[in-house]
Short mmCIF file of C-alpha atoms in Angstrom, two decimals:
data_model
loop_
_atom_site.label_atom_id
_atom_site.label_comp_id
_atom_site.label_asym_id
_atom_site.label_seq_id
_atom_site.Cartn_x
_atom_site.Cartn_y
_atom_site.Cartn_z
CA MET A 1 132.45 17.68 54.54
CA GLY A 2 128.90 16.09 54.94
CA ARG A 3 126.37 17.12 52.24
CA VAL A 4 123.45 19.25 52.96
CA ARG A 5 120.04 18.14 51.59
CA VAL A 6 117.76 20.94 50.65
CA SER A 7 114.27 21.50 49.02
CA ILE A 8 113.21 24.59 47.10
CA LEU A 9 109.92 26.30 47.58
CA GLY A 10 108.67 28.35 44.54
CA SER A 11 110.94 26.29 42.29
CA THR A 12 109.18 27.29 39.11
CA GLY A 13 109.40 31.17 39.66
CA LEU A 14 112.36 33.26 38.42
CA VAL A 15 114.21 33.14 41.70
CA GLY A 16 113.49 29.40 42.05
CA GLN A 17 114.83 28.62 38.67
CA TRP A 18 118.05 30.43 39.45
CA MET A 19 118.33 28.38 42.54
CA VAL A 20 117.78 25.20 40.57
CA LYS A 21 120.42 26.32 38.10
CA LEU A 22 123.08 27.60 40.59
CA LEU A 23 122.87 24.28 42.58
CA GLU A 24 123.62 22.10 39.62
CA ASN A 25 126.83 20.08 40.52
CA HIS A 26 127.28 21.93 43.82
CA PRO A 27 130.22 20.48 45.79
CA PHE A 28 128.04 19.85 49.01
CA ILE A 29 124.48 20.91 48.53
CA ASP A 30 122.10 18.42 47.10
CA VAL A 31 118.53 19.35 45.77
CA VAL A 32 116.22 16.57 46.85
CA LYS A 33 112.74 18.19 46.66
CA LEU A 34 111.18 20.92 44.55
CA SER A 35 107.85 22.46 45.29
CA ALA A 36 105.47 24.70 43.50
CA SER A 37 101.89 25.90 43.56
CA PRO A 38 99.06 23.35 44.06
CA GLY A 39 98.08 23.00 40.44
CA LYS A 40 101.73 21.67 39.53
CA VAL A 41 102.09 19.33 42.35
CA GLY A 42 102.61 15.81 41.08
CA ARG A 43 104.02 16.81 37.75
CA ARG A 44 107.67 16.45 36.75
CA TYR A 45 109.70 19.63 37.07
CA GLY A 46 110.70 19.77 33.46
CA ASP A 47 107.03 19.40 32.33
CA ALA A 48 105.72 22.10 34.79
CA VAL A 49 108.29 24.90 34.61
CA HIS A 50 108.19 27.58 32.15
CA TRP A 51 112.02 28.00 32.04
CA PHE A 52 112.81 31.62 31.35
CA ILE A 53 116.40 32.08 32.47
CA PRO A 54 119.60 31.48 30.14
CA GLY A 55 120.52 27.98 29.39
CA ASP A 56 118.61 24.61 29.61
CA ILE A 57 116.84 23.11 32.73
CA PRO A 58 119.63 21.18 34.49
CA GLU A 59 119.32 17.51 33.93
CA TYR A 60 119.22 16.59 37.58
CA ALA A 61 115.99 18.56 38.08
CA ARG A 62 113.97 17.56 35.06
CA ASP A 63 112.39 14.29 36.45
CA ILE A 64 111.93 15.50 40.03
CA GLU A 65 108.25 15.23 40.98
CA LEU A 66 106.95 18.45 42.48
CA VAL A 67 105.64 18.41 45.87
CA SER A 68 103.52 20.81 48.01
CA THR A 69 104.65 23.36 50.53
CA GLU A 70 103.23 21.24 53.40
CA PRO A 71 105.85 20.34 56.12
CA LEU A 72 105.20 16.51 55.63
CA ASP A 73 106.69 16.89 52.10
CA HIS A 74 109.91 18.41 53.49
CA LYS A 75 110.65 16.41 56.80
CA ASP A 76 113.59 14.53 55.44
CA VAL A 77 115.71 17.69 54.19
CA ASP A 78 118.19 19.66 56.27
CA VAL A 79 117.11 23.05 55.07
CA VAL A 80 114.21 24.50 53.12
CA LEU A 81 115.25 27.33 50.76
CA SER A 82 112.34 29.58 50.10
CA ALA A 83 111.70 31.58 46.92
CA LEU A 84 107.95 31.84 47.63
CA PRO A 85 106.29 35.22 46.94
CA ASN A 86 105.87 37.57 49.85
CA GLU A 87 102.21 37.19 50.07
CA VAL A 88 102.36 33.47 50.72
CA ALA A 89 105.70 32.90 52.37
CA GLY A 90 104.75 34.02 55.88
CA SER A 91 102.14 31.44 56.50
CA VAL A 92 104.08 28.60 54.81
CA GLU A 93 107.32 29.27 56.46
CA SER A 94 105.60 29.47 59.84
CA LYS A 95 104.15 26.01 59.27
CA LEU A 96 107.59 24.57 58.43
CA LEU A 97 109.23 26.26 61.45
CA ALA A 98 106.43 24.95 63.79
CA SER A 99 107.30 21.35 62.45
CA GLY A 100 110.95 21.63 63.25
CA ILE A 101 112.17 22.47 59.71
CA ASN A 102 115.13 24.95 59.17
CA VAL A 103 114.38 27.72 56.63
CA VAL A 104 116.46 30.21 54.60
CA SER A 105 114.15 32.56 52.92
CA ASN A 106 114.32 35.19 50.27
CA ALA A 107 110.90 36.57 51.19
CA SER A 108 110.25 39.73 53.28
CA PRO A 109 108.14 38.56 56.35
CA GLU A 110 110.14 38.51 59.55
CA ARG A 111 113.31 40.14 58.01
CA LEU A 112 113.20 42.88 60.79
CA SER A 113 112.42 40.46 63.62
CA PRO A 114 114.99 40.84 66.37
CA SER A 115 115.51 37.14 66.62
CA VAL A 116 116.06 36.51 62.80
CA PRO A 117 119.39 37.14 61.26
CA LEU A 118 119.06 39.23 57.99
CA ILE A 119 122.16 38.15 56.15
CA ASN A 120 124.20 39.44 53.23
CA PRO A 121 127.22 37.10 53.74
CA GLU A 122 130.08 39.55 52.95
CA VAL A 123 128.32 42.37 54.74
CA ASN A 124 127.22 40.77 58.06
CA TRP A 125 128.12 37.00 58.20
CA ASN A 126 128.85 37.40 61.85
CA HIS A 127 125.12 38.07 62.59
CA LEU A 128 124.68 34.35 62.04
CA GLU A 129 126.54 33.67 65.18
CA ILE A 130 123.27 34.28 67.18
CA LEU A 131 122.08 30.90 65.80
CA ARG A 132 124.40 29.18 68.39
CA SER A 133 122.14 30.03 70.98
CA THR A 134 118.98 29.15 69.19
CA LYS A 135 117.41 25.89 70.55
CA GLY A 136 116.00 23.75 67.83
CA ASN A 137 115.33 24.81 64.33
CA TRP A 138 115.93 28.39 62.90
CA LEU A 139 114.84 30.92 60.27
CA VAL A 140 117.45 33.04 58.36
CA LYS A 141 116.32 35.82 55.98
CA ASN A 142 117.85 37.46 52.86
CA PRO A 143 117.55 41.15 52.46
CA ASN A 144 115.54 42.88 49.80
CA CYS A 145 117.38 42.57 46.41
CA THR A 146 118.10 46.18 46.12
CA ALA A 147 119.33 46.48 49.87
CA ALA A 148 121.54 43.47 49.17
CA ILE A 149 123.27 45.13 46.33
CA ILE A 150 123.55 48.57 47.83
CA SER A 151 124.90 47.29 51.17
CA MET A 152 127.98 45.58 49.47
CA PRO A 153 129.92 48.82 48.69
CA LEU A 154 128.66 50.57 51.79
CA LYS A 155 130.06 48.01 54.14
CA PRO A 156 133.84 49.08 53.63
CA LEU A 157 132.85 52.59 53.89
CA GLN A 158 130.19 52.53 56.59
CA ASP A 159 132.49 54.21 59.39
CA LEU A 160 132.85 57.15 57.00
CA ILE A 161 129.19 57.93 56.28
CA HIS A 162 126.92 60.44 58.15
CA GLU A 163 123.84 59.95 55.88
CA LEU A 164 122.66 58.50 52.48
CA HIS A 165 120.66 59.85 49.56
CA ILE A 166 119.69 56.92 47.08
CA VAL A 167 117.71 56.88 43.87
CA THR A 168 117.25 53.33 42.49
CA LEU A 169 116.57 52.27 38.95
CA GLN A 170 115.20 48.73 39.28
CA SER A 171 114.61 46.31 36.42
CA VAL A 172 111.21 44.75 35.53
CA SER A 173 112.22 41.28 36.67
CA GLY A 174 112.24 42.49 40.30
CA ALA A 175 108.58 42.51 40.13
CA GLY A 176 108.43 38.95 39.01
CA TYR A 177 107.55 37.11 35.66
CA LEU A 178 104.09 38.34 35.78
CA GLY A 179 104.67 41.55 37.89
CA LEU A 180 104.36 44.37 35.31
CA SER A 181 102.36 44.53 32.05
CA TYR A 182 104.22 45.46 28.91
CA LEU A 183 101.93 48.43 28.50
CA ALA A 184 102.92 49.72 31.92
CA ILE A 185 106.65 49.69 31.51
CA ASP A 186 107.41 49.78 27.81
CA GLY A 187 109.02 53.33 27.14
CA ASN A 188 108.20 54.37 30.70
CA VAL A 189 109.69 54.98 34.01
CA ILE A 190 107.54 54.40 37.10
CA PRO A 191 108.84 56.64 40.00
CA PHE A 192 107.32 54.34 42.83
CA ILE A 193 107.56 50.88 44.06
CA LYS A 194 105.13 49.98 46.83
CA GLY A 195 107.08 49.30 50.16
CA GLU A 196 110.41 49.27 48.48
CA GLU A 197 111.81 52.59 49.92
CA GLU A 198 111.10 51.57 53.57
CA LYS A 199 112.52 48.20 53.13
CA ILE A 200 115.85 49.56 51.69
CA ASP A 201 116.16 51.97 54.68
CA ALA A 202 115.31 49.56 57.40
CA GLU A 203 117.15 46.63 56.03
CA ILE A 204 120.57 48.44 55.40
CA ASN A 205 120.39 49.85 58.88
CA LYS A 206 119.81 46.26 60.28
CA MET A 207 122.64 44.74 58.26
CA LEU A 208 125.23 47.42 59.08
CA GLY A 209 124.16 47.44 62.74
CA LYS A 210 124.98 44.86 65.42
CA GLN A 211 123.11 41.63 66.19
CA SER A 212 122.91 39.86 69.31
CA PRO A 213 120.48 37.08 70.60
CA GLY A 214 116.93 38.56 70.51
CA ASN A 215 117.99 41.90 69.50
CA TYR A 216 119.76 44.19 67.09
CA GLU A 217 121.22 47.68 67.27
CA PRO A 218 120.68 49.37 63.91
CA TRP A 219 123.35 51.40 62.17
CA GLU A 220 121.07 54.43 62.76
CA LYS A 221 121.99 56.48 59.76
CA PRO A 222 119.39 58.51 57.96
CA ILE A 223 118.79 56.86 54.57
CA TYR A 224 116.48 58.75 52.08
CA VAL A 225 115.35 56.60 49.13
CA THR A 226 113.46 57.14 45.88
CA SER A 227 112.70 53.90 44.09
CA THR A 228 111.98 53.74 40.48
CA ARG A 229 111.08 51.03 37.91
CA VAL A 230 112.70 51.28 34.48
CA PRO A 231 112.25 49.38 31.22
CA VAL A 232 115.29 47.05 31.66
CA LYS A 233 115.10 43.26 32.15
CA TYR A 234 117.70 42.56 34.57
CA GLY A 235 119.92 44.37 37.00
CA HIS A 236 119.08 46.92 39.63
CA MET A 237 121.13 50.37 39.66
CA ALA A 238 121.42 53.02 42.44
CA VAL A 239 122.83 56.43 42.41
CA ILE A 240 124.18 56.94 45.95
CA HIS A 241 125.07 60.27 47.32
CA ALA A 242 126.85 59.64 50.69
CA VAL A 243 127.40 62.64 53.06
CA LEU A 244 130.67 61.81 54.75
CA LYS A 245 131.56 62.66 58.31
CA GLU A 246 134.60 64.61 56.86
CA PRO A 247 136.12 65.21 53.33
CA MET A 248 137.85 62.11 51.98
CA ASP A 249 140.25 61.48 49.21
CA ARG A 250 138.68 59.78 46.14
CA ASP A 251 141.56 57.25 45.73
CA LYS A 252 141.20 56.21 49.35
CA ILE A 253 137.49 55.52 48.71
CA ILE A 254 138.42 53.50 45.56
CA ASN A 255 141.10 51.49 47.27
CA ALA A 256 138.67 50.58 50.20
CA LEU A 257 136.17 49.30 47.60
CA ARG A 258 138.59 47.45 45.55
CA ASN A 259 140.26 45.88 48.43
CA PHE A 260 137.07 44.84 50.25
CA ARG A 261 137.12 41.03 51.08
CA SER A 262 135.11 39.15 53.71
CA LEU A 263 134.65 35.66 55.05
CA PRO A 264 133.21 34.27 51.80
CA GLN A 265 136.16 35.19 49.87
CA GLU A 266 138.62 34.07 52.71
CA ALA A 267 136.87 30.66 52.95
CA GLU A 268 136.71 30.43 49.07
CA LEU A 269 133.09 29.48 49.19
CA PRO A 270 131.81 28.09 45.94
CA THR A 271 129.28 30.86 45.13
CA ALA A 272 131.35 33.68 46.37
CA PRO A 273 132.83 36.23 43.85
CA LYS A 274 136.58 36.55 44.16
CA GLU A 275 136.11 40.33 43.95
CA PRO A 276 132.82 41.25 45.62
CA VAL A 277 133.05 44.90 44.67
CA LYS A 278 134.27 45.74 41.11
CA VAL A 279 135.18 49.51 40.60
CA LEU A 280 134.85 50.20 36.97
CA ASP A 281 137.02 52.94 35.24
CA ARG A 282 135.14 53.71 32.28
CA ILE A 283 133.16 57.05 32.42
CA ASP A 284 129.85 55.38 31.31
CA ALA A 285 129.98 52.52 33.71
CA PRO A 286 128.07 50.62 35.12
CA GLN A 287 125.52 49.61 32.49
CA PRO A 288 123.17 46.56 32.83
CA ALA A 289 123.79 45.58 29.26
CA ARG A 290 127.47 45.56 29.81
CA ASP A 291 128.66 45.30 33.22
CA LEU A 292 126.09 43.04 35.09
CA ASP A 293 127.91 40.24 37.06
CA PRO A 294 125.98 37.43 38.73
CA MET A 295 127.36 37.75 42.28
CA ALA A 296 129.75 40.82 42.28
CA VAL A 297 128.43 44.37 42.51
CA SER A 298 129.84 46.88 40.03
CA VAL A 299 130.61 50.57 40.88
CA GLY A 300 131.40 53.35 38.84
CA ARG A 301 131.16 57.34 38.46
CA VAL A 302 132.92 57.57 41.98
CA SER A 303 133.53 61.21 42.81
CA VAL A 304 134.06 63.23 46.07
CA ARG A 305 133.09 66.87 46.27
CA ASN A 306 133.55 68.52 49.57
CA ASN A 307 132.23 65.94 51.97
CA VAL A 308 129.86 64.19 49.57
CA LEU A 309 130.59 60.86 47.82
CA ARG A 310 128.84 60.03 44.63
CA MET A 311 128.79 56.64 43.18
CA VAL A 312 126.71 54.47 40.85
CA VAL A 313 126.11 50.79 42.02
CA LEU A 314 124.74 48.00 39.81
CA GLY A 315 123.95 44.32 40.79
CA ASP A 316 122.01 41.23 39.43
CA ASN A 317 118.73 41.37 41.26
CA LEU A 318 118.02 37.63 40.62
CA VAL A 319 121.23 36.21 41.66
CA ARG A 320 123.19 38.45 44.03
CA GLY A 321 119.80 39.89 45.17
CA ALA A 322 117.91 36.73 45.57
CA ALA A 323 118.89 33.12 44.48
CA GLY A 324 122.76 33.45 44.80
CA ILE A 325 122.60 35.17 48.13
CA THR A 326 120.44 32.28 49.42
CA ILE A 327 122.93 29.87 48.42
CA LEU A 328 125.88 31.84 49.56
CA THR A 329 124.26 32.13 53.00
CA LEU A 330 123.87 28.40 53.37
CA GLU A 331 127.49 27.95 52.26
CA THR A 332 128.44 30.35 54.85
CA MET A 333 126.46 28.49 57.59
CA LYS A 334 128.14 25.31 56.64
CA HIS A 335 131.48 26.83 56.89
CA LEU A 336 130.71 28.15 60.30
CA LYS A 337 129.39 24.70 61.38
CA LEU A 338 126.04 26.00 61.96
CA ILE A 339 124.40 23.15 60.01
#
């Protein structure tokens, strides 16, 4: 296999740091450029980054000199991986695309564009097939971190579901390193996250729908979401009540979740979890402090009463929901010979 040369935008942020870490010693992806905000350009990555995630800065990245986000600094890479904040990503990524540079992005602009695949690899890898009819370079988007986590256990059950009622309990890291003050969240729950509920609804409906060149047909299921921020460092949780089309046996639901596999598992892609959905038997599972897995989604409290399924879902918002899904998407594209 040929190697894929990538650059990482926003490499000093939380998601960017995870990309740097996950790509250490990758079997076929090489990080050749790292970029950051203008005040850090020209500095060595090891000197400029405030390393916040577990473990040390990977040795390969320490001496890479940070570059700008301008297209000229990325013209010799195969793909740009974007971990930029939403408020700046749109203009930066547009410049890169206009310059003929491919982008896989974790940011929200263009996620719902009919011509842009919104990819959670186990859920809708086949939506990438529209790129075969794309002339020139392309843009691929990752979903919102919570939508990425929730859509995993929904995929094997989607044909059974009539509508969804979801309450999320999202960790503070989802707001970024400087996203929430200690005084705002310590000992507190904030029952509102701007724009989050609309994103979860629209993005799940897109991923579970059908994509064709220039168009997508949404899943079109009603999804009622209440998003909350809780004083937990890592891990997004969701309490899901799914109204089923008809009563369903609990054991059949659990078997469908446990047996769920998709192309990333069949292809044994490097970043893919062997078991994408882990059903936990403990009555008090899942818990962020005990059950958080980097790339798999944990499910517990599964019950069916009449035609309503209840389950509690937990996933790593920075890895499964952001950095890891970006890398897995690129691995999937490589496997499909789209790059």
